[in-house]
Coordinates of C-alpha atoms in Angstrom, one line a residue:
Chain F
X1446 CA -26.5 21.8 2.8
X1447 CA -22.7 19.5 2.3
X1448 CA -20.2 21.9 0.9
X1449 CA -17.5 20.4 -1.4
X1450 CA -15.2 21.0 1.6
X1451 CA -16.4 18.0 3.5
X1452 CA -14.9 15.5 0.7
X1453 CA -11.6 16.6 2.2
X1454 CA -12.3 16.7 5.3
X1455 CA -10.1 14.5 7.7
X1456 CA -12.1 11.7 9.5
X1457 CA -11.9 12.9 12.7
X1458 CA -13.3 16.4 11.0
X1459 CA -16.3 15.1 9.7
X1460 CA -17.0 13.0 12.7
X1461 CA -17.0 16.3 14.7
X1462 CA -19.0 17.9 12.3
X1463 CA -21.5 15.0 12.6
X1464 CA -21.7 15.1 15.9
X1465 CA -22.1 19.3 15.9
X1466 CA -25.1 18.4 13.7
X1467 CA -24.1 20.1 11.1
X1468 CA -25.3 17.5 8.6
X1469 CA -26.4 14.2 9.1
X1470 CA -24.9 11.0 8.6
X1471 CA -27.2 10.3 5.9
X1472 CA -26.8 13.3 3.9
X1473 CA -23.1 12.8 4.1
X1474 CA -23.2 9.1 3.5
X1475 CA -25.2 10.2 0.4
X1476 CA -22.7 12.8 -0.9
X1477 CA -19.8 10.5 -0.4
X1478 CA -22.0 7.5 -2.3
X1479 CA -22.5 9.7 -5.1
X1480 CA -19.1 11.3 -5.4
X1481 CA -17.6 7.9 -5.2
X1482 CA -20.5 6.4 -8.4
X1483 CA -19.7 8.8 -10.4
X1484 CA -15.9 9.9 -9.8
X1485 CA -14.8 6.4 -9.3
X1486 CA -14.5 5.1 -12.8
X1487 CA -12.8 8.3 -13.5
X1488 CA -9.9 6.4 -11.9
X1489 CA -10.8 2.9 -11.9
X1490 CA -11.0 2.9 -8.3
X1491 CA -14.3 1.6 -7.5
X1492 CA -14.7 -2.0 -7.7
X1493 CA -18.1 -1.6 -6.0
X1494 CA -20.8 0.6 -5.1
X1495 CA -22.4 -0.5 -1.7
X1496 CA -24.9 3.0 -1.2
X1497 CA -27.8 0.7 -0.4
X1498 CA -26.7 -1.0 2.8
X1499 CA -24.4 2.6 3.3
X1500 CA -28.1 4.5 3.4
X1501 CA -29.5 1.9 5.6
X1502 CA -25.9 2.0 8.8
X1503 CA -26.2 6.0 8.4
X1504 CA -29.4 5.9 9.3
X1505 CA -29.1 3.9 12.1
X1506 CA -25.8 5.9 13.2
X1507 CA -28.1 9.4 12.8
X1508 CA -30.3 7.6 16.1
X1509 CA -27.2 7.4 17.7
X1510 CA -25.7 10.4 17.7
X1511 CA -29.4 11.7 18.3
X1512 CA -29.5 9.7 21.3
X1513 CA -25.3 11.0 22.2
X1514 CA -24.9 7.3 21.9
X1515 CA -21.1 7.8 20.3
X1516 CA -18.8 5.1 19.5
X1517 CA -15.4 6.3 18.3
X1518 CA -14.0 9.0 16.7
X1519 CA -14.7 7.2 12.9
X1520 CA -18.7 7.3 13.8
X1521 CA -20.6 8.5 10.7
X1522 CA -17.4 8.4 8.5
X1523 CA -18.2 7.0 5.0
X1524 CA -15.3 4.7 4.2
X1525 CA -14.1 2.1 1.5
X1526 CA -12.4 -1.4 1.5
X1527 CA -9.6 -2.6 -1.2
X1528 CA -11.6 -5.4 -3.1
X1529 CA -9.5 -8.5 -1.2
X1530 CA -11.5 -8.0 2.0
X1531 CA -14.9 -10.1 2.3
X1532 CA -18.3 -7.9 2.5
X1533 CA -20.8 -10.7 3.1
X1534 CA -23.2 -11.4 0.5
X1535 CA -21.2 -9.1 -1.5
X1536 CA -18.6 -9.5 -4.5
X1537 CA -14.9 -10.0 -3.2
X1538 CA -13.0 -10.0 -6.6
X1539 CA -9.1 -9.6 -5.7
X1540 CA -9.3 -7.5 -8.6
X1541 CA -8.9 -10.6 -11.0
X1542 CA -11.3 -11.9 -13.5
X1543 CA -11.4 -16.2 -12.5
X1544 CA -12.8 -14.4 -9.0
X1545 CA -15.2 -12.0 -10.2
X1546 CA -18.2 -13.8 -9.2
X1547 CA -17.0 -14.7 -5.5
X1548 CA -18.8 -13.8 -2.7
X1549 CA -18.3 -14.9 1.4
X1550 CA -21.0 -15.0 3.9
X1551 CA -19.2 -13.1 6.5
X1552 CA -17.6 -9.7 6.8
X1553 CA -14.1 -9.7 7.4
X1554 CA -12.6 -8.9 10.6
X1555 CA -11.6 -5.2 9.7
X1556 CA -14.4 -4.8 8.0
X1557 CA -16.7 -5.8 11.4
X1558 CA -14.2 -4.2 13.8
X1559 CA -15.5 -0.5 11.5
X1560 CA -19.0 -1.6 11.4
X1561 CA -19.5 -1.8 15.3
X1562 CA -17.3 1.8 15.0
X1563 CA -20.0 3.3 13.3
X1564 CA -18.2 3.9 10.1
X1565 CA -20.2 3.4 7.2
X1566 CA -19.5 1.4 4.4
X1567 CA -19.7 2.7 0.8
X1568 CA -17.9 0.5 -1.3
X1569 CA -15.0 -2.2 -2.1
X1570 CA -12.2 0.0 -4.3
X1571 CA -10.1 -1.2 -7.4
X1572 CA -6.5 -3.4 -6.7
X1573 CA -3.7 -5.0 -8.5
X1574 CA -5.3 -8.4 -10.0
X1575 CA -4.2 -11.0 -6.8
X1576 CA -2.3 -8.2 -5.1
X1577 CA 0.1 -8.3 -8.1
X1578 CA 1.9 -11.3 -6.6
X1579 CA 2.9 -12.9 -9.3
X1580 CA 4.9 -9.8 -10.6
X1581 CA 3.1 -7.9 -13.1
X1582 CA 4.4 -5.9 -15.9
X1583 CA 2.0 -3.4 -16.3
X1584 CA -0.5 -1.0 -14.9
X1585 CA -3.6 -2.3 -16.0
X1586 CA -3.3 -5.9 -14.1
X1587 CA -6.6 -5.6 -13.1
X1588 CA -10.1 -6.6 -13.5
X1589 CA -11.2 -3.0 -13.2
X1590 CA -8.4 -1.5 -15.7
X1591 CA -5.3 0.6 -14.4
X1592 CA -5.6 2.6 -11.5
X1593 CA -5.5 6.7 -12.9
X1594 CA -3.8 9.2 -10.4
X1595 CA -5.8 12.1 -9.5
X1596 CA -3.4 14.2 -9.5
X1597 CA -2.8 13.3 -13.8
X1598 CA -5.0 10.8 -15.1
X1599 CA -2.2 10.3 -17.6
X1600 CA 0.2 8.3 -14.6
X1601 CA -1.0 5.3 -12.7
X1602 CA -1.7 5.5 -8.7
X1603 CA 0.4 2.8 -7.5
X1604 CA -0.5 -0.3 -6.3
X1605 CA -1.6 -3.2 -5.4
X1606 CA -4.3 -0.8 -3.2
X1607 CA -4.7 1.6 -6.6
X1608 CA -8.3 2.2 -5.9
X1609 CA -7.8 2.8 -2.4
X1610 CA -4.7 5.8 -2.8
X1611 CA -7.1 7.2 -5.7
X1612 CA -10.2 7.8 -3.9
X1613 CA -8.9 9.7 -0.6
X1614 CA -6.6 11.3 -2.6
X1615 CA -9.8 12.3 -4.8
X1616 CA -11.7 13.0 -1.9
X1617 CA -14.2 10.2 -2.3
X1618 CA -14.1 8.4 0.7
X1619 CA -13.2 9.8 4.4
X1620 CA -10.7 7.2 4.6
X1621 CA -9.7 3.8 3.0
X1622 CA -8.6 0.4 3.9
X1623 CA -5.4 -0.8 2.2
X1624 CA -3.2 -4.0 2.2
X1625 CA 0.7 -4.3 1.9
X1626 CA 2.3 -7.7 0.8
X1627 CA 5.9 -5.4 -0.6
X1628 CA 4.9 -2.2 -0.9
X1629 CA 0.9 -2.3 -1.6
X1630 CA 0.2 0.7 0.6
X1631 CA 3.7 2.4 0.5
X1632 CA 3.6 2.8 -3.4
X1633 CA -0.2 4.1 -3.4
X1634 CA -0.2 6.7 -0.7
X1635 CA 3.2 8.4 -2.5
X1636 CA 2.2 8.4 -5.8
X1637 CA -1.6 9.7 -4.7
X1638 CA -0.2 12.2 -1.8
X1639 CA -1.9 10.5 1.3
X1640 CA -1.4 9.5 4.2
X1641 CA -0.7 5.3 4.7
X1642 CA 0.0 3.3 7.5
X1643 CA 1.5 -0.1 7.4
X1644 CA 1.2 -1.4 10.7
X1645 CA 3.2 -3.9 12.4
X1646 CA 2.9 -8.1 11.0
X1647 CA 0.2 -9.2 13.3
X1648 CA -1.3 -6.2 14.7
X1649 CA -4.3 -6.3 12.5
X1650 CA -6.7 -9.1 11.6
X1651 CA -5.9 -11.1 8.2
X1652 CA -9.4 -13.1 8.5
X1653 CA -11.0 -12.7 5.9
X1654 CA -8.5 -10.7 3.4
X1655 CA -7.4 -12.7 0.4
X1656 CA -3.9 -14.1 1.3
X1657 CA -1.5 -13.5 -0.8
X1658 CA 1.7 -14.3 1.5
X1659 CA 0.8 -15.4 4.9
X1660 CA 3.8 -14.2 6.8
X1661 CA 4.0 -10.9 4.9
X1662 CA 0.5 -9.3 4.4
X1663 CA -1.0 -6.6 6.6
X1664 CA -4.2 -4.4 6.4
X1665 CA -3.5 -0.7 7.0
X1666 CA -5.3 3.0 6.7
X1667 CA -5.0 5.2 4.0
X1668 CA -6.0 8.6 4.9
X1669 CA -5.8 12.1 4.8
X1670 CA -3.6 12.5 7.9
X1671 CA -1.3 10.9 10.0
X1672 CA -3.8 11.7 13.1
X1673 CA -6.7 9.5 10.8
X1674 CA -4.3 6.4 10.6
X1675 CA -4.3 6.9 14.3
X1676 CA -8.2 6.5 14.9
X1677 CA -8.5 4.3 11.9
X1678 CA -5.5 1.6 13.7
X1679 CA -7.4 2.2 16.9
X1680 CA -10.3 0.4 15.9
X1681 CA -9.0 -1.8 13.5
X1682 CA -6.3 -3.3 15.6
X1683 CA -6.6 -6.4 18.0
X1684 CA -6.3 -9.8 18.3
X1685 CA -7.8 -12.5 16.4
X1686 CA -8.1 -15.9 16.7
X1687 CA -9.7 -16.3 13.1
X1688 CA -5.7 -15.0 12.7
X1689 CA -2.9 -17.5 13.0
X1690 CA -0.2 -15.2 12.9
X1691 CA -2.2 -12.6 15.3
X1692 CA 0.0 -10.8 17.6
X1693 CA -3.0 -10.9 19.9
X1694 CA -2.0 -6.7 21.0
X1695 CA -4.2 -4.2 20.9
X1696 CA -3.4 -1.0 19.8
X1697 CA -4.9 2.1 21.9
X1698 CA -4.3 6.1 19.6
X1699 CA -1.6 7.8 22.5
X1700 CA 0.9 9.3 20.6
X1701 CA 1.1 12.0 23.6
X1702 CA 2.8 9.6 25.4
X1703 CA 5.5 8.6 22.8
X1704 CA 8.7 9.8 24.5
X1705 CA 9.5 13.5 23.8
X1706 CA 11.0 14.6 20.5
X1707 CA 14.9 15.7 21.7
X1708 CA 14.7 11.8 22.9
X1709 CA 13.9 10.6 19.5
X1710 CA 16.7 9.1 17.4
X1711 CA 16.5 9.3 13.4
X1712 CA 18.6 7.4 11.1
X1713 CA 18.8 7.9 7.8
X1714 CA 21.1 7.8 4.8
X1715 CA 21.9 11.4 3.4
X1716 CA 22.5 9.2 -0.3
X1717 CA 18.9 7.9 -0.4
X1718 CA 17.7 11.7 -0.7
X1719 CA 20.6 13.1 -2.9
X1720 CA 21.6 10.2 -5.3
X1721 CA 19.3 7.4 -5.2
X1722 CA 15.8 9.9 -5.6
X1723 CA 15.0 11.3 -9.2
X1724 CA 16.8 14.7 -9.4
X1725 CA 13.5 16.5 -9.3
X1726 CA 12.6 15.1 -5.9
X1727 CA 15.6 15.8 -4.5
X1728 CA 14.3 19.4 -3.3
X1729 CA 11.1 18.2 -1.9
X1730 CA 13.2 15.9 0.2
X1731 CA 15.6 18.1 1.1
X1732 CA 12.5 20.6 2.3
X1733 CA 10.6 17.6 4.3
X1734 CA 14.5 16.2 5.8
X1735 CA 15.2 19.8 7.3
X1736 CA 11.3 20.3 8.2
X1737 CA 12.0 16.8 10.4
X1738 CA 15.5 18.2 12.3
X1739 CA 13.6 21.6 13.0
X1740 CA 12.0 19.2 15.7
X1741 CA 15.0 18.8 17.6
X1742 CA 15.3 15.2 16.9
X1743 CA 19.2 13.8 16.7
X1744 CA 19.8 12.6 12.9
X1745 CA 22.4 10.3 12.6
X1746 CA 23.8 8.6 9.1
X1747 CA 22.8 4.7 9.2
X1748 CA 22.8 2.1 6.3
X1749 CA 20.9 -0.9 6.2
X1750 CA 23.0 -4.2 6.7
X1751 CA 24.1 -6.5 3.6
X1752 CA 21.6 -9.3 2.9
X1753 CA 20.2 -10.2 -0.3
X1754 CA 16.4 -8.8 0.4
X1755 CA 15.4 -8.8 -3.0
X1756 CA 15.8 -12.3 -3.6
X1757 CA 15.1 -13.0 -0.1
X1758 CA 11.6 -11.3 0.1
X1759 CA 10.7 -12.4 -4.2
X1760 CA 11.4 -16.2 -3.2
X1761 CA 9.3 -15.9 0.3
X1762 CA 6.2 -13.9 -1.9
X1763 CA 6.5 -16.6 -5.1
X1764 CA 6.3 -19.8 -3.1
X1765 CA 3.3 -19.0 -0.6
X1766 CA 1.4 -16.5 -3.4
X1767 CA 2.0 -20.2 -6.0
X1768 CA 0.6 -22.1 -3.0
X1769 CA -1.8 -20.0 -2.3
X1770 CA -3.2 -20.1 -5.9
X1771 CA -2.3 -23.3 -6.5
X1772 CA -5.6 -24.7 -7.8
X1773 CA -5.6 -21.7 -9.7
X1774 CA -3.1 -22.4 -11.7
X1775 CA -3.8 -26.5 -11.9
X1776 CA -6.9 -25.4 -13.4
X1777 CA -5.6 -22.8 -15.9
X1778 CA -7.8 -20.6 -14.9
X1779 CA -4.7 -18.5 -14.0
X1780 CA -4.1 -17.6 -18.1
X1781 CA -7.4 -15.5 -17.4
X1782 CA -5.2 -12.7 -15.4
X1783 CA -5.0 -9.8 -17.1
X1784 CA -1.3 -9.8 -17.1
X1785 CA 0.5 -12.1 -18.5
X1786 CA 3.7 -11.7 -16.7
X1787 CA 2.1 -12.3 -13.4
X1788 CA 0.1 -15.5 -14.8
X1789 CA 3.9 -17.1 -15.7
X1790 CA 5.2 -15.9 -12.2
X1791 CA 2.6 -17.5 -10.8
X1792 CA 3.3 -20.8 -12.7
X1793 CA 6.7 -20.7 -11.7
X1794 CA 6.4 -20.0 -7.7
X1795 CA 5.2 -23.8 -7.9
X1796 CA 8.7 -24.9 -9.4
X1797 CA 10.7 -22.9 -6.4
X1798 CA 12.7 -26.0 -4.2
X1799 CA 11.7 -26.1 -0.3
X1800 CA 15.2 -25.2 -0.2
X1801 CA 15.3 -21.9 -1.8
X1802 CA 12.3 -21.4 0.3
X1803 CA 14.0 -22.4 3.9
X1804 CA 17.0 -20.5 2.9
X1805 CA 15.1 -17.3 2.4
X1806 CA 13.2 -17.9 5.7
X1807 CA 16.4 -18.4 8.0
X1808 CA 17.7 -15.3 6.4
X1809 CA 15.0 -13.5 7.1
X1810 CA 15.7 -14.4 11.1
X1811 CA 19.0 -12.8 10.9
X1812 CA 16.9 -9.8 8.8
X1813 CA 15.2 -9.6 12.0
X1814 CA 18.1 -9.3 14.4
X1815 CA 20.0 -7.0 12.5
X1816 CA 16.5 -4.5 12.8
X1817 CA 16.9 -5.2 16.6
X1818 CA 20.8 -4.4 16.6
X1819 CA 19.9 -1.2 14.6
X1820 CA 17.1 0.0 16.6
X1821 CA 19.0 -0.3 19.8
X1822 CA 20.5 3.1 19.0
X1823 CA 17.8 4.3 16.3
X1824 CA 13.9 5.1 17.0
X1825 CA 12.5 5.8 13.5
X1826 CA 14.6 5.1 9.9
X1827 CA 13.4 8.0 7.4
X1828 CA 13.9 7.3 3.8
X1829 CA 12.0 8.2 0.6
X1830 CA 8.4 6.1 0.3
X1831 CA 9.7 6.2 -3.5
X1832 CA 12.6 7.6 -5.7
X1833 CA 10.5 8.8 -8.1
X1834 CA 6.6 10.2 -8.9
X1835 CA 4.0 7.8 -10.4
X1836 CA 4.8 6.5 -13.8
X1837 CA 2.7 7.0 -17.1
X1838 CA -0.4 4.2 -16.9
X1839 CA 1.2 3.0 -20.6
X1840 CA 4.7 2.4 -19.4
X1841 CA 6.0 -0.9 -18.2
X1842 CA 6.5 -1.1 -14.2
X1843 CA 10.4 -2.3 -15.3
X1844 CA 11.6 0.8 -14.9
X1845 CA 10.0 1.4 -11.4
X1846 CA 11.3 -1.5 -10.2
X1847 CA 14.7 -1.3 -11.2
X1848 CA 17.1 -0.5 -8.4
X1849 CA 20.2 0.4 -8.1
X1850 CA 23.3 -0.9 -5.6
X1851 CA 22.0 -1.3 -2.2
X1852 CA 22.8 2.0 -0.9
X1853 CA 22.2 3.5 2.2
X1854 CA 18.4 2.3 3.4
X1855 CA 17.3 1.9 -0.4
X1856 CA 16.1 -1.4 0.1
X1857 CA 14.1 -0.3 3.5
X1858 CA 10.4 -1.1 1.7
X1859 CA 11.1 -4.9 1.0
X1860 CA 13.7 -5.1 4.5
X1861 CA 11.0 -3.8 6.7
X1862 CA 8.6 -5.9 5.1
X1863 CA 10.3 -8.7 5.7
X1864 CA 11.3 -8.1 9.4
X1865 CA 6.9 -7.0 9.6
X1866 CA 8.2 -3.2 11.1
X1867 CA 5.5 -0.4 10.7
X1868 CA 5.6 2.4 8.0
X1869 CA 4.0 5.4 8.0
X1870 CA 4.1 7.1 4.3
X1871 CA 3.8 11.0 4.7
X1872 CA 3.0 13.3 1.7
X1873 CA 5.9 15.9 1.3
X1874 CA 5.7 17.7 -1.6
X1875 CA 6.2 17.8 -5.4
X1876 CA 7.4 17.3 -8.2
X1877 CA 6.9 18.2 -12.0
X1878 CA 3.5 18.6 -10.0
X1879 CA 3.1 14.9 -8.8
X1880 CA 2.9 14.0 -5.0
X1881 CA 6.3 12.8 -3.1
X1882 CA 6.1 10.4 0.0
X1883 CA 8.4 10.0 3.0
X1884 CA 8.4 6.8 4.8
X1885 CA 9.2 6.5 8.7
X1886 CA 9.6 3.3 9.8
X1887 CA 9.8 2.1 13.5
X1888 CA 10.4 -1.2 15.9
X1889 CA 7.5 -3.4 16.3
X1890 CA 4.3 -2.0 17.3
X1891 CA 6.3 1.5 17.8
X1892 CA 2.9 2.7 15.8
X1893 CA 2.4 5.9 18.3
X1894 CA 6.2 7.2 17.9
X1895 CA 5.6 7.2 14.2
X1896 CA 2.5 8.7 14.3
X1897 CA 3.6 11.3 16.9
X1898 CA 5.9 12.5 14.6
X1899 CA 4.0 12.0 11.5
X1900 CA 1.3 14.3 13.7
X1901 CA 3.7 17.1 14.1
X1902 CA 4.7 17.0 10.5
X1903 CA 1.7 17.7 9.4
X1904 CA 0.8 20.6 11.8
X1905 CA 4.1 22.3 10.2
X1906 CA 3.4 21.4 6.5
X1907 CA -0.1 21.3 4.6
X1908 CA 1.5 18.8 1.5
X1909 CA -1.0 16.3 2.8
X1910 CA -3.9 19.3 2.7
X1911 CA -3.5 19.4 -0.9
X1912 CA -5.9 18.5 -3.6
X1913 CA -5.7 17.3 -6.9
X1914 CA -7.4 18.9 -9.6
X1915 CA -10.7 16.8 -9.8
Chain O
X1354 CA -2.8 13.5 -51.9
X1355 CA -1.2 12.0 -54.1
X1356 CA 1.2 9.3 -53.3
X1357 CA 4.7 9.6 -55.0
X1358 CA 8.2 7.5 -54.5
X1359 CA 9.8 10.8 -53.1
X1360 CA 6.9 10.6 -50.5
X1361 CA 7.6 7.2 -49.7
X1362 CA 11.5 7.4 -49.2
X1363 CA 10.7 10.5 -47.0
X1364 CA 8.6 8.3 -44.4
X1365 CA 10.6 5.0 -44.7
X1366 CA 13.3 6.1 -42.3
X1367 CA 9.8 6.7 -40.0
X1368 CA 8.2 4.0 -40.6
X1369 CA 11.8 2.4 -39.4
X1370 CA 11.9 3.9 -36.2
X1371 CA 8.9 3.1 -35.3
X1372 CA 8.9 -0.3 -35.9
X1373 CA 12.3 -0.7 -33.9
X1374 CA 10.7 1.3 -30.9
X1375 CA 7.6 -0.5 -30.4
X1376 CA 8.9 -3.5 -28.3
X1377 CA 7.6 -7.0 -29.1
X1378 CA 5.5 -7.9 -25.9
X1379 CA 6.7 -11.4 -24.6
X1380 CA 4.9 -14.6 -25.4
X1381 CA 3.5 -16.8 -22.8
X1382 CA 6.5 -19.2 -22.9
X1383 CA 9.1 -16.5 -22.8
X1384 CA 7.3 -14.8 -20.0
X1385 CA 7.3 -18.1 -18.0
X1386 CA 11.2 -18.7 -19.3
X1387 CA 11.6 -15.0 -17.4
X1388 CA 9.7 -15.8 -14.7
X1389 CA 11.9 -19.0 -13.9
X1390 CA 15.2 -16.8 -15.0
X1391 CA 14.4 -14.8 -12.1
X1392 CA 13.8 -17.9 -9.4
X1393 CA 17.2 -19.2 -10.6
X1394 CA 18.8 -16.1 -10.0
X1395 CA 17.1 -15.4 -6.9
X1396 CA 18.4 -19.2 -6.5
X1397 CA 21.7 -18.6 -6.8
X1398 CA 22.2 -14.9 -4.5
X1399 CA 20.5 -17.2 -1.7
X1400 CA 23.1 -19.9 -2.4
X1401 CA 26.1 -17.2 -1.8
X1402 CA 24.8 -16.3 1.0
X1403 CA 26.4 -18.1 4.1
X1404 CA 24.4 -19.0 7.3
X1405 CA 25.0 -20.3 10.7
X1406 CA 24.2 -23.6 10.7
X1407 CA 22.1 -23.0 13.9
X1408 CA 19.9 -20.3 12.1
X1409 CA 16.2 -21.3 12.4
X1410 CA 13.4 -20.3 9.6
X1411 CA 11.3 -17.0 11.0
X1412 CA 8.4 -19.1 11.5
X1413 CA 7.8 -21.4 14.3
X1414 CA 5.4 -24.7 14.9
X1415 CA 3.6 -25.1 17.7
X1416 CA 1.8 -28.5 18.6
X1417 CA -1.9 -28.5 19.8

């Protein structure tokens, strides 16, 4: 008999549970299946149900664990995709209307790479119509309708990956698959309380994933804990040659051997926590900043260099998302989008000159040495995920995206985008009962420090044990 | 209920508000006149922003 409690389980939980025969993979695959039918399109996460061919791996993963025949640590694990990854034979919609009816004949890579793990598929989950590249204005850019928090139906879960930060927040997936252009997986994971990993530019497979901009985009977990992300990256990770921009590195889950805490340096910006974040997330922060010097790791106060990232990163995204969708927009088809505002953006990406474009890219090279200046003396940069709790599914994104001066590491989302650096998002705490999310961002495929020290967060706190009222 | 000119002058002031509060939402062409607002200002903080001439684009091409 499956309890409620295994919807909440971690991962690596249920996969010992499987494997302890305490249920089978079939039962659970069918619990998750049903939780994610019929809770789904309370949040507009699920773009599609896939229980048939879910029913149909379970069973053949109940043999093999019946044999001991055991893959990885996500064996058994019912899991969902964000709708821009290919399922063969399936719907792949990108969440927008002029793509509803497109299917692919293969998997995509992740999608394969979690397959021969032995996780099982249960569905495709809800996104931003075309990763919102175009720049949308408000929360229901998307085929499926606005992505609803769990934790207040009444405030949007962040996007582009909406559906994916609503169901493991809701519990109706073990874990999910994500993507983040500028944000995508950041912005999700804080507003929804869990746990998202943006891995480093190149580390994971793009084949197969809608493109939206080809030197920004990355696949990442989102999960209910740090130690997830790990075994989730583990199998996901890897080099591609379906991938031109394939780091061709593997990445193997050892955050034991990540040097030892008194050894790791932490920047941060004291200004980003007390001035830049909403004043009622200003405790929360405060709680998770002294929770992360109890380790014993040296803080020191760092700001991020002056370049202009905004327009740097919104010129890079505008020209290859327009080329990208250029026939799109030839055809017209493009007025379909839902939103308006990203159907003009889109339009005018075409009208950006090469030079705007070449100026932004050889910026982005100095971006990337100033990152390798800073982390000379700096491990990990903490900052807030985001300076304020998910905003009301009616209100224009405006307001969320209005920033301030460049202070301190305010503009560390779109820098460390740009430069490809990994993020781990971390769930710490509340406010006016809404999650709050940290983001620790590292050098280049410094996954395992991050995750080391997202690990030990998390075995002090239980903010990313919580659960929304569902 | 009865609908009298005192009851009309009481909801005017309402009826005001409300009209000044709910924002027109954008037509196509103004959203596309933003949209290429923001690539010129974009434009323009590139065009401040000096470079050494030696600085190559983040992407590199590699033959065969």
């Amino acid at each position: 008999m499956i309890g409620n409690d295994i919807f909440f389980a971690s991962a690596s939980d249920l996969n010992r549970r499987l494997k302890a025969k305490e249920f089978s993979a079939v039962e659970l695959t069918r619990a998750f299946c049903e939780r994610l039918e019929a809770q789904g399109p309370r949040y507009n996460a699920l773009a599609l149900s896939l229980q048939p061919d879910a029913l149909k791996k379970a069973k053949e993963v109940d043999e093999e664990i019946k044999r001991e025949r055991f893959r990885s640590a996500l064996q058994g694990v019912p899991f969902a995709v964000k709708d821009l990854l290919a399922v063969a034979r399936h719907p792949t919609t990108w969440g927008a209307k002029p793509y509803a009816g497109q299917v692919f004949d293969t998997d995509a890579t992740v999608v394969k790479k979690l397959n021969k793990a032995g996780a099982i598929l249960t569905g495709k989950l809800a996104m931003v119509e075309l990763a919102g590249g175009g720049g949308y204005r408000y929360p229901n850019a998307s085929l499926t309708g606005p992505g609803l928090n769990p934790w207040d139906r009444s405030r949007w879960s962040g996007g582009s990956s909406s559906g994916s930060g609503s169901a493991v927040a809701a519990g109706l997936v073990g874990f999910a698959l994500g993507s983040e252009t500028n944000g995508s997986i950041l912005t999700p994971s804080a507003f929804c309380g869990v746990t998202g990993l943006r891995p480093t530019y190149g580390l994971v497979s793009r084949a197969g994933a809608m493109a939206l901009s080809w030197t920004m985009d990355k696949i990442g977990p989102m999960c209910r804990s740090a130690e997830d992300c790990g075994h989730v990256l583990s199998v996901i990770a890897g080099g591609d040659g379906n991938d031109a921009a394939s780091a061709g590195k593997n990445f193997y889950f050892a955050p034991q051997y990540a040097r030892p805490f008194g050894e790791i340096r932490i920047g941060y910006a004291p200004v980003d926590f007390e001035e830049s974040a909403e004043e009622g997330l200003r405790p929360a922060f405060a709680e998770a900043v002294r929770l992360l010097k109890s380790f014993g790791m040296p803080f020191r106060e760092v700001a991020l260099p002056d370049f202009p990232y905004g327009a740097v990163g919104a010129t890079i995204v505008s020209c290859e998302g327009a080329s990208m969708f250029e026939e799109l927009i030839a055809s017209g088809k493009v007025d379909e989008l839902a939103d308006q505002r990203q159907a003009q953006g889109l339009k005018a990406g075409l009208e950006i000159p090469a030079k705007d474009y070449l100026k932004a890219m050889r910026i982005r090279t100095l971006i990337q040495q100033a990152f390798r200046d800073m982390f000379a003396d700096i491990d990990i940069l903490v900052a807030p995920a985001r300076t304020s709790i998910a905003s009301r599914v009616t209100e224009s994104l405006d307001r969320l995206r209005r920033g301030g001066p460049n202070k301190g590491l305010g503009a560390l989302t779109g820098a460390g985008n740009l430069a490809g650096l990994p993020a781990l998002c971390l769930p710490c705490g509340f406010a006016e009962k809404m999650p709050v999310g940290l983001q620790l961002v590292g050098r280049p495929f410094s996954e395992n420090l991050l995750l080391k020290v997202g690990m030990e967060f998390q075995s002090k706190s239980d903010w990313h044990k919580q659960r929304p009222p569902v | 209920m009865k609908t009298t000119r005192r009851g009309l002058l009481a909801v005017l002031p309402t009826l005001a508000l409300a009209q000044q509060a709910a924002p027109q939402k954008p037509t196509r062409e103004q959203d596309l006149d933003n949209a290429r607002t923001g690539i010129r200002a974009n434009s323009e903080a590139l065009s401040k922003f000096k470079l050494p001439q030696s600085t190559e684009p983040s992407f590199i091409f590699k033959a065969g």
